[in-house]
PDB file of C-alpha atoms in Angstrom:
ATOM      1  CA  MET A 218     -64.361 -63.748  68.059  1.00  0.00           C
ATOM      2  CA  LYS A 219     -64.591 -65.501  64.682  1.00  0.00           C
ATOM      3  CA  GLU A 220     -64.877 -62.523  62.334  1.00  0.00           C
ATOM      4  CA  LEU A 221     -63.583 -58.985  62.168  1.00  0.00           C
ATOM      5  CA  SER A 222     -65.995 -56.083  62.122  1.00  0.00           C
ATOM      6  CA  GLY A 223     -65.751 -53.691  59.198  1.00  0.00           C
ATOM      7  CA  SER A 224     -63.843 -51.119  61.236  1.00  0.00           C
ATOM      8  CA  GLN A 225     -61.429 -53.719  62.621  1.00  0.00           C
ATOM      9  CA  SER A 226     -60.776 -55.067  59.138  1.00  0.00           C
ATOM     10  CA  ASP A 227     -60.231 -51.558  57.761  1.00  0.00           C
ATOM     11  CA  LEU A 228     -57.777 -50.700  60.529  1.00  0.00           C
ATOM     12  CA  LEU A 229     -55.763 -53.892  60.125  1.00  0.00           C
ATOM     13  CA  ARG A 230     -55.782 -53.460  56.345  1.00  0.00           C
ATOM     14  CA  GLU A 231     -54.448 -49.918  56.782  1.00  0.00           C
ATOM     15  CA  ILE A 232     -51.599 -51.301  58.893  1.00  0.00           C
ATOM     16  CA  GLY A 233     -50.997 -53.897  56.174  1.00  0.00           C
ATOM     17  CA  ASN A 234     -50.913 -51.244  53.467  1.00  0.00           C
ATOM     18  CA  ILE A 235     -48.413 -49.139  55.409  1.00  0.00           C
ATOM     19  CA  GLY A 236     -46.153 -52.160  55.772  1.00  0.00           C
ATOM     20  CA  ALA A 237     -46.717 -53.101  52.127  1.00  0.00           C
ATOM     21  CA  GLY A 238     -45.756 -49.634  50.927  1.00  0.00           C
ATOM     22  CA  ASN A 239     -42.511 -49.711  52.884  1.00  0.00           C
ATOM     23  CA  ALA A 240     -41.803 -53.254  51.701  1.00  0.00           C
ATOM     24  CA  ALA A 241     -42.417 -52.259  48.070  1.00  0.00           C
ATOM     25  CA  THR A 242     -39.870 -49.446  48.346  1.00  0.00           C
ATOM     26  CA  ALA A 243     -37.223 -51.737  49.827  1.00  0.00           C
ATOM     27  CA  ILE A 244     -37.858 -54.608  47.404  1.00  0.00           C
ATOM     28  CA  SER A 245     -37.901 -52.203  44.453  1.00  0.00           C
ATOM     29  CA  THR A 246     -34.412 -51.060  45.417  1.00  0.00           C
ATOM     30  CA  MET A 247     -33.304 -54.670  45.836  1.00  0.00           C
ATOM     31  CA  LEU A 248     -34.679 -55.770  42.444  1.00  0.00           C
ATOM     32  CA  ASP A 249     -33.993 -52.482  40.631  1.00  0.00           C
ATOM     33  CA  ARG A 250     -37.561 -52.537  39.314  1.00  0.00           C
ATOM     34  CA  LYS A 251     -40.786 -50.855  40.285  1.00  0.00           C
ATOM     35  CA  VAL A 252     -42.687 -53.019  42.751  1.00  0.00           C
ATOM     36  CA  GLU A 253     -46.276 -52.586  43.900  1.00  0.00           C
ATOM     37  CA  ILE A 254     -47.628 -54.423  46.934  1.00  0.00           C
ATOM     38  CA  THR A 255     -51.259 -54.087  47.977  1.00  0.00           C
ATOM     39  CA  VAL A 256     -53.413 -55.597  50.718  1.00  0.00           C
ATOM     40  CA  PRO A 257     -56.927 -56.294  49.378  1.00  0.00           C
ATOM     41  CA  SER A 258     -58.274 -57.754  52.617  1.00  0.00           C
ATOM     42  CA  VAL A 259     -57.501 -58.868  56.159  1.00  0.00           C
ATOM     43  CA  LYS A 260     -59.336 -61.771  57.783  1.00  0.00           C
ATOM     44  CA  LEU A 261     -59.483 -63.626  61.069  1.00  0.00           C
ATOM     45  CA  MET A 262     -59.204 -67.390  60.674  1.00  0.00           C
ATOM     46  CA  GLU A 263     -58.229 -70.590  62.447  1.00  0.00           C
ATOM     47  CA  ILE A 264     -54.603 -71.556  61.974  1.00  0.00           C
ATOM     48  CA  SER A 265     -55.686 -74.974  60.655  1.00  0.00           C
ATOM     49  CA  ARG A 266     -57.366 -73.218  57.700  1.00  0.00           C
ATOM     50  CA  ILE A 267     -54.148 -71.690  56.353  1.00  0.00           C
ATOM     51  CA  PRO A 268     -53.459 -74.386  53.705  1.00  0.00           C
ATOM     52  CA  PHE A 269     -56.901 -73.837  52.173  1.00  0.00           C
ATOM     53  CA  VAL A 270     -56.162 -70.182  51.452  1.00  0.00           C
ATOM     54  CA  LEU A 271     -53.876 -71.356  48.654  1.00  0.00           C
ATOM     55  CA  PRO A 272     -55.329 -72.576  45.348  1.00  0.00           C
ATOM     56  CA  GLU A 273     -53.362 -75.834  45.765  1.00  0.00           C
ATOM     57  CA  PRO A 274     -53.154 -76.709  49.477  1.00  0.00           C
ATOM     58  CA  GLU A 275     -50.740 -79.616  48.915  1.00  0.00           C
ATOM     59  CA  SER A 276     -48.304 -77.709  46.699  1.00  0.00           C
ATOM     60  CA  ILE A 277     -44.679 -77.002  47.595  1.00  0.00           C
ATOM     61  CA  VAL A 278     -44.218 -73.426  48.784  1.00  0.00           C
ATOM     62  CA  THR A 279     -41.630 -71.120  50.294  1.00  0.00           C
ATOM     63  CA  GLY A 280     -42.302 -70.212  53.905  1.00  0.00           C
ATOM     64  CA  VAL A 281     -40.389 -67.437  55.662  1.00  0.00           C
ATOM     65  CA  ARG A 282     -41.055 -67.272  59.385  1.00  0.00           C
ATOM     66  CA  MET A 283     -40.057 -64.316  61.562  1.00  0.00           C
ATOM     67  CA  GLY A 284     -40.484 -64.426  65.317  1.00  0.00           C
ATOM     68  CA  ILE A 285     -41.741 -61.352  67.152  1.00  0.00           C
ATOM     69  CA  LYS A 286     -41.470 -60.601  70.853  1.00  0.00           C
ATOM     70  CA  GLY A 287     -42.243 -57.711  73.156  1.00  0.00           C
ATOM     71  CA  ASP A 288     -45.768 -56.392  73.666  1.00  0.00           C
ATOM     72  CA  ILE A 289     -46.940 -59.025  71.165  1.00  0.00           C
ATOM     73  CA  GLU A 290     -45.319 -62.458  70.895  1.00  0.00           C
ATOM     74  CA  GLY A 291     -45.692 -64.971  68.109  1.00  0.00           C
ATOM     75  CA  ASP A 292     -44.703 -65.330  64.473  1.00  0.00           C
ATOM     76  CA  LEU A 293     -45.132 -63.573  61.182  1.00  0.00           C
ATOM     77  CA  LEU A 294     -45.269 -66.079  58.345  1.00  0.00           C
ATOM     78  CA  LEU A 295     -44.946 -65.228  54.652  1.00  0.00           C
ATOM     79  CA  ILE A 296     -45.861 -67.920  52.141  1.00  0.00           C
ATOM     80  CA  LEU A 297     -44.864 -67.612  48.487  1.00  0.00           C
ATOM     81  CA  ASP A 298     -46.125 -70.216  46.061  1.00  0.00           C
ATOM     82  CA  SER A 299     -43.828 -71.776  43.491  1.00  0.00           C
ATOM     83  CA  LYS A 300     -44.725 -69.270  40.767  1.00  0.00           C
ATOM     84  CA  ALA A 301     -44.021 -66.251  42.951  1.00  0.00           C
ATOM     85  CA  SER A 302     -40.762 -67.750  44.199  1.00  0.00           C
ATOM     86  CA  LYS A 303     -39.556 -68.442  40.660  1.00  0.00           C
ATOM     87  CA  ILE A 304     -40.407 -64.942  39.403  1.00  0.00           C
ATOM     88  CA  ILE A 305     -38.564 -63.308  42.300  1.00  0.00           C
ATOM     89  CA  LEU A 306     -35.486 -65.469  41.739  1.00  0.00           C
ATOM     90  CA  ARG A 307     -35.470 -64.828  37.991  1.00  0.00           C
ATOM     91  CA  VAL A 308     -35.669 -61.063  38.478  1.00  0.00           C
ATOM     92  CA  LEU A 309     -33.174 -60.989  41.331  1.00  0.00           C
ATOM     93  CA  LEU A 310     -30.618 -63.583  40.225  1.00  0.00           C
ATOM     94  CA  GLY A 311     -31.208 -63.751  36.485  1.00  0.00           C
ATOM     95  CA  MET A 312     -32.194 -67.409  36.444  1.00  0.00           C
ATOM     96  CA  GLU A 313     -35.403 -69.266  37.126  1.00  0.00           C
ATOM     97  CA  PRO A 314     -35.208 -72.685  38.788  1.00  0.00           C
ATOM     98  CA  GLU A 315     -37.175 -75.583  37.336  1.00  0.00           C
ATOM     99  CA  ASP A 316     -38.565 -76.252  40.779  1.00  0.00           C
ATOM    100  CA  ILE A 317     -38.008 -74.796  44.226  1.00  0.00           C
ATOM    101  CA  THR A 318     -37.311 -78.001  46.119  1.00  0.00           C
ATOM    102  CA  ASN A 319     -33.544 -78.010  45.511  1.00  0.00           C
ATOM    103  CA  LEU A 320     -32.538 -74.359  45.671  1.00  0.00           C
ATOM    104  CA  ASP A 321     -28.928 -73.419  46.303  1.00  0.00           C
ATOM    105  CA  GLU A 322     -27.994 -71.274  49.281  1.00  0.00           C
ATOM    106  CA  MET A 323     -27.911 -68.065  47.221  1.00  0.00           C
ATOM    107  CA  SER A 324     -31.493 -68.610  46.064  1.00  0.00           C
ATOM    108  CA  ARG A 325     -32.685 -69.513  49.550  1.00  0.00           C
ATOM    109  CA  SER A 326     -30.951 -66.444  50.945  1.00  0.00           C
ATOM    110  CA  ALA A 327     -32.631 -64.220  48.339  1.00  0.00           C
ATOM    111  CA  LEU A 328     -36.103 -65.518  49.195  1.00  0.00           C
ATOM    112  CA  ARG A 329     -35.328 -65.261  52.902  1.00  0.00           C
ATOM    113  CA  GLU A 330     -34.419 -61.600  52.446  1.00  0.00           C
ATOM    114  CA  ILE A 331     -37.682 -60.894  50.594  1.00  0.00           C
ATOM    115  CA  GLY A 332     -39.509 -62.472  53.516  1.00  0.00           C
ATOM    116  CA  ASN A 333     -37.386 -60.538  55.983  1.00  0.00           C
ATOM    117  CA  ILE A 334     -38.380 -57.274  54.311  1.00  0.00           C
ATOM    118  CA  MET A 335     -42.093 -58.071  54.056  1.00  0.00           C
ATOM    119  CA  CYS A 336     -42.433 -59.457  57.583  1.00  0.00           C
ATOM    120  CA  GLY A 337     -40.184 -56.784  59.071  1.00  0.00           C
ATOM    121  CA  THR A 338     -42.048 -53.860  57.532  1.00  0.00           C
ATOM    122  CA  TYR A 339     -45.380 -55.297  58.672  1.00  0.00           C
ATOM    123  CA  ALA A 340     -44.040 -55.716  62.219  1.00  0.00           C
ATOM    124  CA  SER A 341     -42.804 -52.119  62.174  1.00  0.00           C
ATOM    125  CA  ALA A 342     -46.149 -50.831  60.880  1.00  0.00           C
ATOM    126  CA  LEU A 343     -48.031 -52.792  63.549  1.00  0.00           C
ATOM    127  CA  ALA A 344     -45.740 -51.453  66.272  1.00  0.00           C
ATOM    128  CA  ASP A 345     -45.956 -47.843  65.083  1.00  0.00           C
ATOM    129  CA  PHE A 346     -49.699 -47.846  64.455  1.00  0.00           C
ATOM    130  CA  MET A 347     -50.636 -49.585  67.705  1.00  0.00           C
ATOM    131  CA  GLY A 348     -47.932 -48.111  69.911  1.00  0.00           C
ATOM    132  CA  PHE A 349     -46.440 -51.527  70.659  1.00  0.00           C
ATOM    133  CA  HIS A 350     -42.800 -52.255  71.391  1.00  0.00           C
ATOM    134  CA  LEU A 351     -41.828 -55.178  69.163  1.00  0.00           C
ATOM    135  CA  ASP A 352     -38.511 -56.882  68.491  1.00  0.00           C
ATOM    136  CA  THR A 353     -38.062 -59.217  65.544  1.00  0.00           C
ATOM    137  CA  ILE A 354     -36.053 -62.425  65.394  1.00  0.00           C
ATOM    138  CA  PRO A 355     -34.066 -63.103  62.180  1.00  0.00           C
ATOM    139  CA  PRO A 356     -36.236 -65.248  59.911  1.00  0.00           C
ATOM    140  CA  ASP A 357     -35.766 -68.812  58.813  1.00  0.00           C
ATOM    141  CA  ILE A 358     -36.883 -70.309  55.520  1.00  0.00           C
ATOM    142  CA  THR A 359     -38.595 -73.616  54.823  1.00  0.00           C
ATOM    143  CA  ILE A 360     -39.522 -75.054  51.444  1.00  0.00           C
ATOM    144  CA  ASP A 361     -42.155 -77.731  51.874  1.00  0.00           C
ATOM    145  CA  MET A 362     -45.868 -78.396  51.614  1.00  0.00           C
ATOM    146  CA  VAL A 363     -47.786 -75.626  53.330  1.00  0.00           C
ATOM    147  CA  SER A 364     -49.405 -78.102  55.731  1.00  0.00           C
ATOM    148  CA  ALA A 365     -45.962 -79.187  56.959  1.00  0.00           C
ATOM    149  CA  ILE A 366     -44.884 -75.575  57.461  1.00  0.00           C
ATOM    150  CA  ILE A 367     -48.037 -74.807  59.430  1.00  0.00           C
ATOM    151  CA  SER A 368     -47.573 -77.892  61.615  1.00  0.00           C
ATOM    152  CA  GLU A 369     -44.112 -76.666  62.546  1.00  0.00           C
ATOM    153  CA  VAL A 370     -45.403 -73.181  63.360  1.00  0.00           C
ATOM    154  CA  SER A 371     -48.319 -74.562  65.373  1.00  0.00           C
ATOM    155  CA  LEU A 372     -46.017 -76.573  67.627  1.00  0.00           C
ATOM    156  CA  GLY A 373     -44.180 -73.481  68.750  1.00  0.00           C
ATOM    157  CA  VAL A 374     -46.888 -70.856  68.745  1.00  0.00           C
ATOM    158  CA  ALA A 375     -50.523 -71.861  68.680  1.00  0.00           C
ATOM    159  CA  ALA A 376     -52.993 -74.716  68.724  1.00  0.00           C
ATOM    160  CA  GLU A 377     -54.880 -75.671  65.578  1.00  0.00           C
ATOM    161  CA  GLU A 378     -58.081 -73.990  66.758  1.00  0.00           C
ATOM    162  CA  ASP A 379     -56.374 -70.714  67.647  1.00  0.00           C
ATOM    163  CA  MET A 380     -57.292 -67.643  65.634  1.00  0.00           C
ATOM    164  CA  ILE A 381     -54.760 -65.789  63.526  1.00  0.00           C
ATOM    165  CA  ILE A 382     -54.782 -62.774  61.215  1.00  0.00           C
ATOM    166  CA  PHE A 383     -54.486 -63.405  57.458  1.00  0.00           C
ATOM    167  CA  ILE A 384     -53.193 -60.461  55.438  1.00  0.00           C
ATOM    168  CA  GLU A 385     -53.995 -61.091  51.771  1.00  0.00           C
ATOM    169  CA  THR A 386     -51.173 -59.566  49.734  1.00  0.00           C
ATOM    170  CA  ASN A 387     -50.747 -58.901  46.006  1.00  0.00           C
ATOM    171  CA  LEU A 388     -47.245 -58.418  44.603  1.00  0.00           C
ATOM    172  CA  LYS A 389     -46.599 -56.833  41.189  1.00  0.00           C
ATOM    173  CA  ILE A 390     -43.062 -56.514  39.842  1.00  0.00           C
ATOM    174  CA  HIS A 391     -42.714 -54.272  36.780  1.00  0.00           C
ATOM    175  CA  GLN A 392     -42.895 -56.268  33.525  1.00  0.00           C
ATOM    176  CA  GLU A 393     -43.988 -59.419  35.389  1.00  0.00           C
ATOM    177  CA  LYS A 394     -47.391 -60.958  35.985  1.00  0.00           C
ATOM    178  CA  PRO A 395     -48.871 -60.166  39.406  1.00  0.00           C
ATOM    179  CA  VAL A 396     -48.623 -62.879  42.028  1.00  0.00           C
ATOM    180  CA  GLU A 397     -50.162 -63.443  45.418  1.00  0.00           C
ATOM    181  CA  ALA A 398     -48.258 -63.623  48.660  1.00  0.00           C
ATOM    182  CA  TYR A 399     -49.804 -64.883  51.864  1.00  0.00           C
ATOM    183  CA  MET A 400     -48.937 -63.157  55.145  1.00  0.00           C
ATOM    184  CA  PHE A 401     -50.083 -64.434  58.517  1.00  0.00           C
ATOM    185  CA  LEU A 402     -49.767 -62.934  61.978  1.00  0.00           C
ATOM    186  CA  ILE A 403     -49.785 -65.899  64.363  1.00  0.00           C
ATOM    187  CA  PRO A 404     -49.843 -64.638  67.948  1.00  0.00           C
ATOM    188  CA  LYS A 405     -49.122 -66.841  70.926  1.00  0.00           C
ATOM    189  CA  PRO A 406     -52.206 -67.552  73.065  1.00  0.00           C
ATOM    190  CA  GLY A 407     -53.572 -64.434  74.732  1.00  0.00           C
ATOM    191  CA  TYR A 408     -51.834 -61.898  72.511  1.00  0.00           C
ATOM    192  CA  LEU A 409     -54.532 -61.547  69.853  1.00  0.00           C
ATOM    193  CA  SER A 410     -56.806 -60.011  72.478  1.00  0.00           C
ATOM    194  CA  LYS A 411     -54.117 -57.409  73.217  1.00  0.00           C
ATOM    195  CA  ILE A 412     -54.292 -56.239  69.608  1.00  0.00           C
ATOM    196  CA  PHE A 413     -58.068 -55.859  69.777  1.00  0.00           C
ATOM    197  CA  GLU A 414     -57.871 -54.123  73.155  1.00  0.00           C
ATOM    198  CA  ARG A 415     -55.431 -51.597  71.703  1.00  0.00           C
ATOM    199  CA  MET A 416     -57.895 -51.059  68.870  1.00  0.00           C
ATOM    200  CA  GLY A 417     -60.568 -50.316  71.479  1.00  0.00           C
ATOM    201  CA  VAL A 418     -62.232 -53.715  71.113  1.00  0.00           C
ATOM    202  CA  LYS A 419     -62.617 -55.730  74.318  1.00  0.00           C
TER     203      LYS A 419
END
């Protein structure tokens, strides 16, 4: 399967929007500002195509990776570009770094927690909606070129040709310009079919 049908896409987008709504509530409390998170689309794509989703595939980004295990095994990966990372840090910590390559531990921890919330709420929405039992593994954070982050994920989870689910995500913090976040569900081999089977798609 290379593409989602309209009904599959709608169902996965609904799961994404449930997770996004819960994430927005939690992040709003964390930032003490209104936060809106929406999911315009969900797509099926090869893992090797992830870097080309970003406007600048070779740029330095923040990657937060959360392992999932249980009925579905694999990773949830949130990628924030430099602009999004800087805005979040300015709102949360009151200072914006010149670049994100040399962040202190407090800044890294703050971005990790944003990723923890966004990945965790999506995992919960997926579990609740599909009736899966899922456990999450505390996330780690990597700041590097997106291609390097994907190579690391691929080694542990999937081959380059394996299909993953891309959840396009828009993040709007009150009084800030909207930014894009990039969420990926990267199942281990064989587990993507379990999701489609649960959706009634063989």
